[in-house]
Amino acid sequence: MLIDNHNRTINYLRLAVTDRCNLRCNYCMPSEGIRFAKKEQLLTTEELCKVSELMVAEGIDKIRITGGEPFVRKDLMQLLRFLAGLEGLKDISITTNATLIGPHIEELKELGVTNVNVSLDAIDRENFKRITRRDQYDLVFHNLHQLIREGFNVRVNCIVLDGQNTDEIIPMLQLAKEFPVSVRFLEEMPFNGGSKSFDHIRWDHRKILETILAAYPDYEKLQSPATSTSVNYKIAGHKGTFGIIPSFSRTFCGSCNRLRITAKGDVITCLYGKPKANIRDLIRGEDSSEAVSRAVRQAIGNRAKTGFEAQENFDTVFENSMTSIGG
């Protein structure tokens, strides 16, 4: 098992397969994009498979595939087929913007990859187009509804953006009213490729919850797993649930069980800190298995206790875009 220097068990890997995305969300990167990695800088599919196998051997039992947008990568299904047959891996999940997943839904279901997080920051067509800087509304909602119809465990992740989509918090809950999905509202984070800087937010988890409960006072708080980043609730009469993730307030650090490996092989033990190691060259060298495992163990053995501590040590993290650090 992987246990960090604060006695937290690490069993969840967020594995990025690309830093590219086919949307240009205005809170994530500038309109012209960021300096994306060159192909040779990215882990190959074979290397991603090997890293996954090594991490499962170390005690990882949940892997979430992230990006950028994972389905931008043409060989993604090759990796997912490998993961589906990997003994000891209990949960394979995907985070996607739902623009490109449509042709793969049937095979994903066959592989048992049924936990899908859909990033969706607007339910209004014009807001969606303005935030994403792309006209993909119909495609996203078509694929979202297909995932729901096919019985996938769908969680809709909405980042609450001051002055942009706060008036959509209540309309977004209509998804949870009509369908058995979880709509989760996230605090905004400062990983936007340098588009804007901030050290506080107005729409924190308390304000989001107050807004929801003013409209829906008949609710219950649900019991969530100890390692959950989301505080979850059920509104009377709704088929689904809603959750709030205090991603900027960082109230969940004490139970963090996550490790991130970026598409370039950076090992990140906290979103708010710089990489602790890079395994790309290690996995391409001699005695690669032991070298990679040792590097990951050392990184986990030197984790910050909280995101605030990580931020103090690595304050230039805010130059990054979320696409480059794996979601």
mmCIF file of C-alpha atoms in Angstrom:
data_model
loop_
_atom_site.group_PDB
_atom_site.id
_atom_site.type_symbol
_atom_site.label_atom_id
_atom_site.label_comp_id
_atom_site.label_asym_id
_atom_site.label_seq_id
_atom_site.Cartn_x
_atom_site.Cartn_y
_atom_site.Cartn_z
ATOM 1 C CA MET A 1 0.000 0.000 0.000
ATOM 2 C CA LEU A 2 1.029 3.580 -0.605
ATOM 3 C CA ILE A 3 0.959 5.564 2.640
ATOM 4 C CA ASP A 4 2.127 9.166 2.791
ATOM 5 C CA ASN A 5 4.078 10.962 5.479
ATOM 6 C CA HIS A 6 0.823 11.991 7.170
ATOM 7 C CA ASN A 7 -0.428 8.387 7.394
ATOM 8 C CA ARG A 8 -2.948 8.791 4.575
ATOM 9 C CA THR A 9 -3.473 5.777 2.328
ATOM 10 C CA ILE A 10 -3.186 6.635 -1.364
ATOM 11 C CA ASN A 11 -5.315 4.329 -3.514
ATOM 12 C CA TYR A 12 -6.679 6.689 -6.189
ATOM 13 C CA LEU A 13 -4.736 7.712 -9.296
ATOM 14 C CA ARG A 14 -5.839 10.471 -11.638
ATOM 15 C CA LEU A 15 -4.008 9.624 -14.850
ATOM 16 C CA ALA A 16 -3.940 12.295 -17.553
ATOM 17 C CA VAL A 17 -3.557 11.060 -21.116
ATOM 18 C CA THR A 18 -3.262 14.439 -22.857
ATOM 19 C CA ASP A 19 -2.994 18.125 -22.077
ATOM 20 C CA ARG A 20 -5.041 19.059 -25.149
ATOM 21 C CA CYS A 21 -8.693 19.971 -25.223
ATOM 22 C CA ASN A 22 -11.118 20.751 -28.030
ATOM 23 C CA LEU A 23 -12.861 23.436 -25.949
ATOM 24 C CA ARG A 24 -11.367 26.731 -24.760
ATOM 25 C CA CYS A 25 -13.193 27.349 -21.494
ATOM 26 C CA ASN A 26 -12.462 30.893 -20.381
ATOM 27 C CA TYR A 27 -11.675 29.932 -16.766
ATOM 28 C CA CYS A 28 -9.171 27.291 -17.863
ATOM 29 C CA MET A 29 -6.954 28.928 -20.467
ATOM 30 C CA PRO A 30 -6.575 32.001 -22.662
ATOM 31 C CA SER A 31 -8.552 32.075 -25.931
ATOM 32 C CA GLU A 32 -5.417 31.294 -27.934
ATOM 33 C CA GLY A 33 -4.765 28.216 -25.804
ATOM 34 C CA ILE A 34 -1.577 27.313 -23.964
ATOM 35 C CA ARG A 35 1.759 25.856 -25.029
ATOM 36 C CA PHE A 36 0.746 22.225 -25.398
ATOM 37 C CA ALA A 37 3.232 19.385 -25.030
ATOM 38 C CA LYS A 38 4.874 17.904 -28.113
ATOM 39 C CA LYS A 39 4.029 14.296 -28.930
ATOM 40 C CA GLU A 40 7.427 12.984 -27.834
ATOM 41 C CA GLN A 41 6.948 14.625 -24.432
ATOM 42 C CA LEU A 42 3.801 12.609 -23.737
ATOM 43 C CA LEU A 43 3.692 9.127 -22.289
ATOM 44 C CA THR A 44 2.881 6.591 -25.010
ATOM 45 C CA THR A 45 -0.070 4.250 -24.641
ATOM 46 C CA GLU A 46 2.301 1.414 -23.799
ATOM 47 C CA GLU A 47 3.927 3.577 -21.127
ATOM 48 C CA LEU A 48 0.547 4.575 -19.709
ATOM 49 C CA CYS A 49 -0.361 0.889 -19.484
ATOM 50 C CA LYS A 50 2.900 0.102 -17.716
ATOM 51 C CA VAL A 51 2.526 2.989 -15.274
ATOM 52 C CA SER A 52 -1.019 1.855 -14.475
ATOM 53 C CA GLU A 53 0.127 -1.718 -13.874
ATOM 54 C CA LEU A 54 2.932 -0.554 -11.588
ATOM 55 C CA MET A 55 0.645 1.699 -9.596
ATOM 56 C CA VAL A 56 -1.956 -1.035 -9.121
ATOM 57 C CA ALA A 57 0.827 -3.286 -7.866
ATOM 58 C CA GLU A 58 1.653 -0.535 -5.330
ATOM 59 C CA GLY A 59 -1.918 -0.447 -4.017
ATOM 60 C CA ILE A 60 -3.849 1.844 -6.371
ATOM 61 C CA ASP A 61 -7.320 0.358 -6.916
ATOM 62 C CA LYS A 62 -9.074 3.303 -8.599
ATOM 63 C CA ILE A 63 -7.884 5.065 -11.747
ATOM 64 C CA ARG A 64 -9.622 8.069 -13.262
ATOM 65 C CA ILE A 65 -8.635 8.973 -16.811
ATOM 66 C CA THR A 66 -8.387 12.731 -17.302
ATOM 67 C CA GLY A 67 -6.909 15.297 -19.649
ATOM 68 C CA GLY A 68 -7.294 17.872 -21.142
ATOM 69 C CA GLU A 69 -10.089 16.065 -22.889
ATOM 70 C CA PRO A 70 -9.200 12.334 -22.814
ATOM 71 C CA PHE A 71 -11.042 11.462 -26.033
ATOM 72 C CA VAL A 72 -8.871 13.883 -27.997
ATOM 73 C CA ARG A 73 -6.344 11.055 -27.767
ATOM 74 C CA LYS A 74 -7.093 8.684 -30.638
ATOM 75 C CA ASP A 75 -5.738 5.570 -28.907
ATOM 76 C CA LEU A 76 -7.565 6.094 -25.615
ATOM 77 C CA MET A 77 -9.723 2.983 -25.976
ATOM 78 C CA GLN A 78 -6.565 0.862 -26.231
ATOM 79 C CA LEU A 79 -5.581 2.012 -22.743
ATOM 80 C CA LEU A 80 -9.088 1.482 -21.372
ATOM 81 C CA ARG A 81 -9.200 -2.079 -22.748
ATOM 82 C CA PHE A 82 -5.951 -2.783 -20.923
ATOM 83 C CA LEU A 83 -7.222 -1.274 -17.675
ATOM 84 C CA ALA A 84 -10.445 -3.285 -17.876
ATOM 85 C CA GLY A 85 -8.400 -6.481 -17.715
ATOM 86 C CA LEU A 86 -5.980 -5.322 -15.014
ATOM 87 C CA GLU A 87 -6.319 -7.517 -11.935
ATOM 88 C CA GLY A 88 -6.622 -5.575 -8.706
ATOM 89 C CA LEU A 89 -8.116 -2.470 -10.315
ATOM 90 C CA LYS A 90 -11.623 -2.061 -8.924
ATOM 91 C CA ASP A 91 -12.765 1.226 -10.458
ATOM 92 C CA ILE A 92 -12.052 2.838 -13.831
ATOM 93 C CA SER A 93 -13.538 6.294 -14.281
ATOM 94 C CA ILE A 94 -13.382 9.046 -16.880
ATOM 95 C CA THR A 95 -13.714 12.815 -16.737
ATOM 96 C CA THR A 96 -14.806 14.304 -20.066
ATOM 97 C CA ASN A 97 -16.478 17.324 -21.614
ATOM 98 C CA ALA A 98 -18.766 14.865 -23.465
ATOM 99 C CA THR A 99 -18.067 16.200 -26.945
ATOM 100 C CA LEU A 100 -16.231 13.143 -28.272
ATOM 101 C CA ILE A 101 -17.439 10.259 -26.091
ATOM 102 C CA GLY A 102 -20.491 9.389 -28.190
ATOM 103 C CA PRO A 103 -18.987 6.776 -30.547
ATOM 104 C CA HIS A 104 -17.385 4.952 -27.601
ATOM 105 C CA ILE A 105 -20.347 4.692 -25.224
ATOM 106 C CA GLU A 106 -21.280 1.144 -26.211
ATOM 107 C CA GLU A 107 -17.760 -0.227 -25.781
ATOM 108 C CA LEU A 108 -17.239 1.652 -22.530
ATOM 109 C CA LYS A 109 -20.330 -0.062 -21.162
ATOM 110 C CA GLU A 110 -19.049 -3.463 -22.317
ATOM 111 C CA LEU A 111 -15.709 -2.810 -20.606
ATOM 112 C CA GLY A 112 -17.422 -1.852 -17.354
ATOM 113 C CA VAL A 113 -16.187 1.727 -17.507
ATOM 114 C CA THR A 114 -19.461 3.216 -16.346
ATOM 115 C CA ASN A 115 -18.374 5.986 -13.944
ATOM 116 C CA VAL A 116 -18.298 9.154 -16.038
ATOM 117 C CA ASN A 117 -17.887 12.724 -14.834
ATOM 118 C CA VAL A 118 -19.138 15.275 -17.353
ATOM 119 C CA SER A 119 -17.710 18.782 -17.056
ATOM 120 C CA LEU A 120 -20.612 21.138 -17.778
ATOM 121 C CA ASP A 121 -20.639 24.735 -16.597
ATOM 122 C CA ALA A 122 -23.824 25.988 -18.246
ATOM 123 C CA ILE A 123 -27.229 24.585 -19.054
ATOM 124 C CA ASP A 124 -28.158 27.685 -21.050
ATOM 125 C CA ARG A 125 -27.068 27.497 -24.688
ATOM 126 C CA GLU A 126 -25.612 30.996 -24.960
ATOM 127 C CA ASN A 127 -23.798 30.752 -21.639
ATOM 128 C CA PHE A 128 -22.327 27.426 -22.718
ATOM 129 C CA LYS A 129 -21.058 28.911 -25.958
ATOM 130 C CA ARG A 130 -19.617 31.974 -24.221
ATOM 131 C CA ILE A 131 -17.823 30.001 -21.502
ATOM 132 C CA THR A 132 -16.457 27.236 -23.749
ATOM 133 C CA ARG A 133 -15.819 29.520 -26.747
ATOM 134 C CA ARG A 134 -17.179 26.699 -28.908
ATOM 135 C CA ASP A 135 -20.610 25.796 -30.316
ATOM 136 C CA GLN A 136 -20.912 22.204 -29.061
ATOM 137 C CA TYR A 137 -24.060 22.494 -26.942
ATOM 138 C CA ASP A 138 -26.283 20.074 -28.880
ATOM 139 C CA LEU A 139 -23.570 17.413 -29.092
ATOM 140 C CA VAL A 140 -22.750 17.606 -25.387
ATOM 141 C CA PHE A 141 -26.366 17.272 -24.281
ATOM 142 C CA HIS A 142 -27.033 14.486 -26.776
ATOM 143 C CA ASN A 143 -24.115 12.480 -25.384
ATOM 144 C CA LEU A 144 -25.016 13.324 -21.786
ATOM 145 C CA HIS A 145 -28.549 12.008 -22.251
ATOM 146 C CA GLN A 146 -27.250 8.900 -24.000
ATOM 147 C CA LEU A 147 -24.950 8.156 -21.065
ATOM 148 C CA ILE A 148 -27.902 8.511 -18.702
ATOM 149 C CA ARG A 149 -30.151 6.297 -20.846
ATOM 150 C CA GLU A 150 -27.469 3.614 -21.022
ATOM 151 C CA GLY A 151 -27.276 3.427 -17.236
ATOM 152 C CA PHE A 152 -23.900 5.060 -16.649
ATOM 153 C CA ASN A 153 -23.150 6.503 -13.220
ATOM 154 C CA VAL A 154 -23.053 10.129 -14.344
ATOM 155 C CA ARG A 155 -21.814 13.048 -12.279
ATOM 156 C CA VAL A 156 -22.134 16.511 -13.761
ATOM 157 C CA ASN A 157 -19.376 18.834 -12.570
ATOM 158 C CA CYS A 158 -20.166 22.555 -12.708
ATOM 159 C CA ILE A 159 -17.566 25.142 -11.726
ATOM 160 C CA VAL A 160 -19.300 28.147 -10.180
ATOM 161 C CA LEU A 161 -17.924 31.259 -11.872
ATOM 162 C CA ASP A 162 -18.675 34.645 -10.344
ATOM 163 C CA GLY A 163 -20.411 36.864 -12.897
ATOM 164 C CA GLN A 164 -20.771 34.073 -15.455
ATOM 165 C CA ASN A 165 -23.016 31.203 -14.411
ATOM 166 C CA THR A 166 -24.179 31.702 -10.832
ATOM 167 C CA ASP A 167 -27.715 32.278 -12.107
ATOM 168 C CA GLU A 168 -27.603 28.751 -13.514
ATOM 169 C CA ILE A 169 -27.078 26.963 -10.199
ATOM 170 C CA ILE A 170 -30.799 26.360 -9.677
ATOM 171 C CA PRO A 171 -31.575 25.515 -13.347
ATOM 172 C CA MET A 172 -28.653 23.046 -13.327
ATOM 173 C CA LEU A 173 -30.378 21.150 -10.524
ATOM 174 C CA GLN A 174 -33.163 20.316 -12.973
ATOM 175 C CA LEU A 175 -30.854 17.549 -14.231
ATOM 176 C CA ALA A 176 -30.878 15.951 -10.772
ATOM 177 C CA LYS A 177 -34.626 16.435 -10.529
ATOM 178 C CA GLU A 178 -35.333 14.579 -13.771
ATOM 179 C CA PHE A 179 -32.508 12.045 -13.881
ATOM 180 C CA PRO A 180 -30.590 9.810 -11.416
ATOM 181 C CA VAL A 181 -27.405 11.853 -11.702
ATOM 182 C CA SER A 182 -25.282 13.796 -9.241
ATOM 183 C CA VAL A 183 -24.863 17.475 -10.027
ATOM 184 C CA ARG A 184 -21.777 18.766 -8.268
ATOM 185 C CA PHE A 185 -20.828 22.416 -7.875
ATOM 186 C CA LEU A 186 -17.131 23.217 -7.575
ATOM 187 C CA GLU A 187 -15.483 26.340 -6.269
ATOM 188 C CA GLU A 188 -13.382 28.073 -8.899
ATOM 189 C CA MET A 189 -9.639 27.377 -8.774
ATOM 190 C CA PRO A 190 -6.795 29.592 -10.031
ATOM 191 C CA PHE A 191 -5.476 27.136 -12.634
ATOM 192 C CA ASN A 192 -6.281 29.033 -15.810
ATOM 193 C CA GLY A 193 -3.036 29.299 -17.715
ATOM 194 C CA GLY A 194 -2.452 32.824 -16.476
ATOM 195 C CA SER A 195 -5.809 34.192 -17.674
ATOM 196 C CA LYS A 196 -6.495 35.781 -14.317
ATOM 197 C CA SER A 197 -5.097 35.729 -10.802
ATOM 198 C CA PHE A 198 -6.994 35.680 -7.516
ATOM 199 C CA ASP A 199 -6.406 34.722 -3.905
ATOM 200 C CA HIS A 200 -10.016 34.567 -2.743
ATOM 201 C CA ILE A 201 -13.449 33.768 -4.177
ATOM 202 C CA ARG A 202 -16.891 35.191 -3.496
ATOM 203 C CA TRP A 203 -18.803 32.065 -4.413
ATOM 204 C CA ASP A 204 -17.428 29.609 -1.887
ATOM 205 C CA HIS A 205 -19.084 26.359 -0.777
ATOM 206 C CA ARG A 206 -21.171 28.138 1.866
ATOM 207 C CA LYS A 207 -22.631 30.660 -0.557
ATOM 208 C CA ILE A 208 -23.396 27.945 -3.113
ATOM 209 C CA LEU A 209 -25.226 25.878 -0.505
ATOM 210 C CA GLU A 210 -27.158 28.871 0.815
ATOM 211 C CA THR A 211 -28.333 29.653 -2.710
ATOM 212 C CA ILE A 212 -29.561 26.107 -3.271
ATOM 213 C CA LEU A 213 -31.303 25.761 0.087
ATOM 214 C CA ALA A 214 -33.119 29.052 -0.377
ATOM 215 C CA ALA A 215 -34.809 27.471 -3.396
ATOM 216 C CA TYR A 216 -35.018 23.916 -2.031
ATOM 217 C CA PRO A 217 -35.365 23.953 1.778
ATOM 218 C CA ASP A 218 -36.630 20.340 1.878
ATOM 219 C CA TYR A 219 -33.383 18.366 1.712
ATOM 220 C CA GLU A 220 -31.209 15.890 3.566
ATOM 221 C CA LYS A 221 -27.468 15.663 3.913
ATOM 222 C CA LEU A 222 -26.112 12.319 2.748
ATOM 223 C CA GLN A 223 -23.406 10.183 4.279
ATOM 224 C CA SER A 224 -20.345 10.380 2.042
ATOM 225 C CA PRO A 225 -17.196 8.221 1.989
ATOM 226 C CA ALA A 226 -14.429 9.489 4.248
ATOM 227 C CA THR A 227 -12.227 10.304 1.238
ATOM 228 C CA SER A 228 -14.941 12.128 -0.708
ATOM 229 C CA THR A 229 -14.151 15.657 -1.862
ATOM 230 C CA SER A 230 -17.864 16.329 -2.271
ATOM 231 C CA VAL A 231 -20.396 17.074 0.481
ATOM 232 C CA ASN A 232 -23.568 15.488 -0.873
ATOM 233 C CA TYR A 233 -27.272 16.224 -0.480
ATOM 234 C CA LYS A 234 -30.649 14.928 -1.631
ATOM 235 C CA ILE A 235 -33.579 17.224 -2.409
ATOM 236 C CA ALA A 236 -37.029 15.804 -1.750
ATOM 237 C CA GLY A 237 -38.654 14.625 -4.969
ATOM 238 C CA HIS A 238 -35.451 14.608 -7.025
ATOM 239 C CA LYS A 239 -34.268 11.415 -8.726
ATOM 240 C CA GLY A 240 -30.648 12.405 -8.336
ATOM 241 C CA THR A 241 -28.488 14.239 -5.817
ATOM 242 C CA PHE A 242 -26.274 17.286 -5.640
ATOM 243 C CA GLY A 243 -22.884 17.886 -4.110
ATOM 244 C CA ILE A 244 -20.555 20.771 -3.372
ATOM 245 C CA ILE A 245 -16.780 20.476 -3.733
ATOM 246 C CA PRO A 246 -14.785 23.092 -1.774
ATOM 247 C CA SER A 247 -11.859 22.886 -4.169
ATOM 248 C CA PHE A 248 -10.541 26.362 -3.333
ATOM 249 C CA SER A 249 -11.391 26.263 0.386
ATOM 250 C CA ARG A 250 -9.723 22.826 0.604
ATOM 251 C CA THR A 251 -11.647 21.479 3.582
ATOM 252 C CA PHE A 252 -11.029 17.845 2.531
ATOM 253 C CA CYS A 253 -7.218 17.737 2.587
ATOM 254 C CA GLY A 254 -7.058 15.684 5.781
ATOM 255 C CA SER A 255 -8.487 12.611 4.057
ATOM 256 C CA CYS A 256 -6.893 13.044 0.618
ATOM 257 C CA ASN A 257 -6.208 9.689 -1.053
ATOM 258 C CA ARG A 258 -5.198 10.989 -4.493
ATOM 259 C CA LEU A 259 -2.152 10.911 -6.676
ATOM 260 C CA ARG A 260 -1.865 12.591 -10.066
ATOM 261 C CA ILE A 261 0.351 11.665 -12.987
ATOM 262 C CA THR A 262 0.220 14.068 -15.911
ATOM 263 C CA ALA A 263 0.395 13.220 -19.591
ATOM 264 C CA LYS A 264 4.071 14.236 -19.534
ATOM 265 C CA GLY A 265 4.822 11.969 -16.571
ATOM 266 C CA ASP A 266 4.884 14.559 -13.792
ATOM 267 C CA VAL A 267 3.989 13.139 -10.376
ATOM 268 C CA ILE A 268 1.742 15.573 -8.513
ATOM 269 C CA THR A 269 0.731 14.906 -4.930
ATOM 270 C CA CYS A 270 -1.352 18.084 -4.524
ATOM 271 C CA LEU A 271 -3.091 20.289 -7.076
ATOM 272 C CA TYR A 272 -1.690 23.345 -5.345
ATOM 273 C CA GLY A 273 1.918 22.188 -5.491
ATOM 274 C CA LYS A 274 4.552 21.663 -8.148
ATOM 275 C CA PRO A 275 5.407 18.153 -9.413
ATOM 276 C CA LYS A 276 7.443 16.035 -7.019
ATOM 277 C CA ALA A 277 9.041 13.933 -9.757
ATOM 278 C CA ASN A 278 8.857 13.035 -13.431
ATOM 279 C CA ILE A 279 8.715 9.388 -14.476
ATOM 280 C CA ARG A 280 8.781 9.748 -18.265
ATOM 281 C CA ASP A 281 12.539 9.318 -18.613
ATOM 282 C CA LEU A 282 12.568 6.701 -15.868
ATOM 283 C CA ILE A 283 10.059 4.483 -17.634
ATOM 284 C CA ARG A 284 12.110 4.748 -20.816
ATOM 285 C CA GLY A 285 15.322 3.749 -19.076
ATOM 286 C CA GLU A 286 16.825 0.593 -17.622
ATOM 287 C CA ASP A 287 15.291 -1.034 -14.548
ATOM 288 C CA SER A 288 12.275 1.152 -15.264
ATOM 289 C CA SER A 289 9.742 -0.645 -13.077
ATOM 290 C CA GLU A 290 11.693 -0.250 -9.856
ATOM 291 C CA ALA A 291 12.787 3.283 -10.763
ATOM 292 C CA VAL A 292 9.210 4.449 -11.366
ATOM 293 C CA SER A 293 7.841 2.784 -8.239
ATOM 294 C CA ARG A 294 10.650 4.215 -6.121
ATOM 295 C CA ALA A 295 10.093 7.743 -7.484
ATOM 296 C CA VAL A 296 6.365 7.579 -6.740
ATOM 297 C CA ARG A 297 6.932 6.226 -3.230
ATOM 298 C CA GLN A 298 9.413 9.002 -2.511
ATOM 299 C CA ALA A 299 6.984 11.643 -3.789
ATOM 300 C CA ILE A 300 4.168 10.293 -1.636
ATOM 301 C CA GLY A 301 6.504 10.159 1.343
ATOM 302 C CA ASN A 302 7.044 13.912 1.042
ATOM 303 C CA ARG A 303 3.523 15.299 0.632
ATOM 304 C CA ALA A 304 2.274 18.599 1.951
ATOM 305 C CA LYS A 305 -0.295 18.147 4.685
ATOM 306 C CA THR A 306 -2.782 20.520 3.059
ATOM 307 C CA GLY A 307 -3.242 22.440 -0.146
ATOM 308 C CA PHE A 308 -2.442 25.634 1.734
ATOM 309 C CA GLU A 309 0.918 24.256 2.823
ATOM 310 C CA ALA A 310 1.622 23.144 -0.746
ATOM 311 C CA GLN A 311 0.733 26.600 -2.024
ATOM 312 C CA GLU A 312 3.185 28.246 0.370
ATOM 313 C CA ASN A 313 6.003 26.079 -0.916
ATOM 314 C CA PHE A 314 5.128 26.311 -4.608
ATOM 315 C CA ASP A 315 3.433 29.633 -5.244
ATOM 316 C CA THR A 316 4.059 29.677 -9.010
ATOM 317 C CA VAL A 317 1.510 26.892 -9.465
ATOM 318 C CA PHE A 318 -1.023 29.533 -10.518
ATOM 319 C CA GLU A 319 0.720 29.927 -13.884
ATOM 320 C CA ASN A 320 -0.627 26.498 -14.839
ATOM 321 C CA SER A 321 -3.769 25.527 -16.702
ATOM 322 C CA MET A 322 -5.931 22.708 -15.415
ATOM 323 C CA THR A 323 -5.335 20.892 -18.707
ATOM 324 C CA SER A 324 -1.623 20.664 -17.959
ATOM 325 C CA ILE A 325 -2.015 19.266 -14.428
ATOM 326 C CA GLY A 326 -4.558 16.592 -15.151
ATOM 327 C CA GLY A 327 -7.880 17.933 -13.882
#
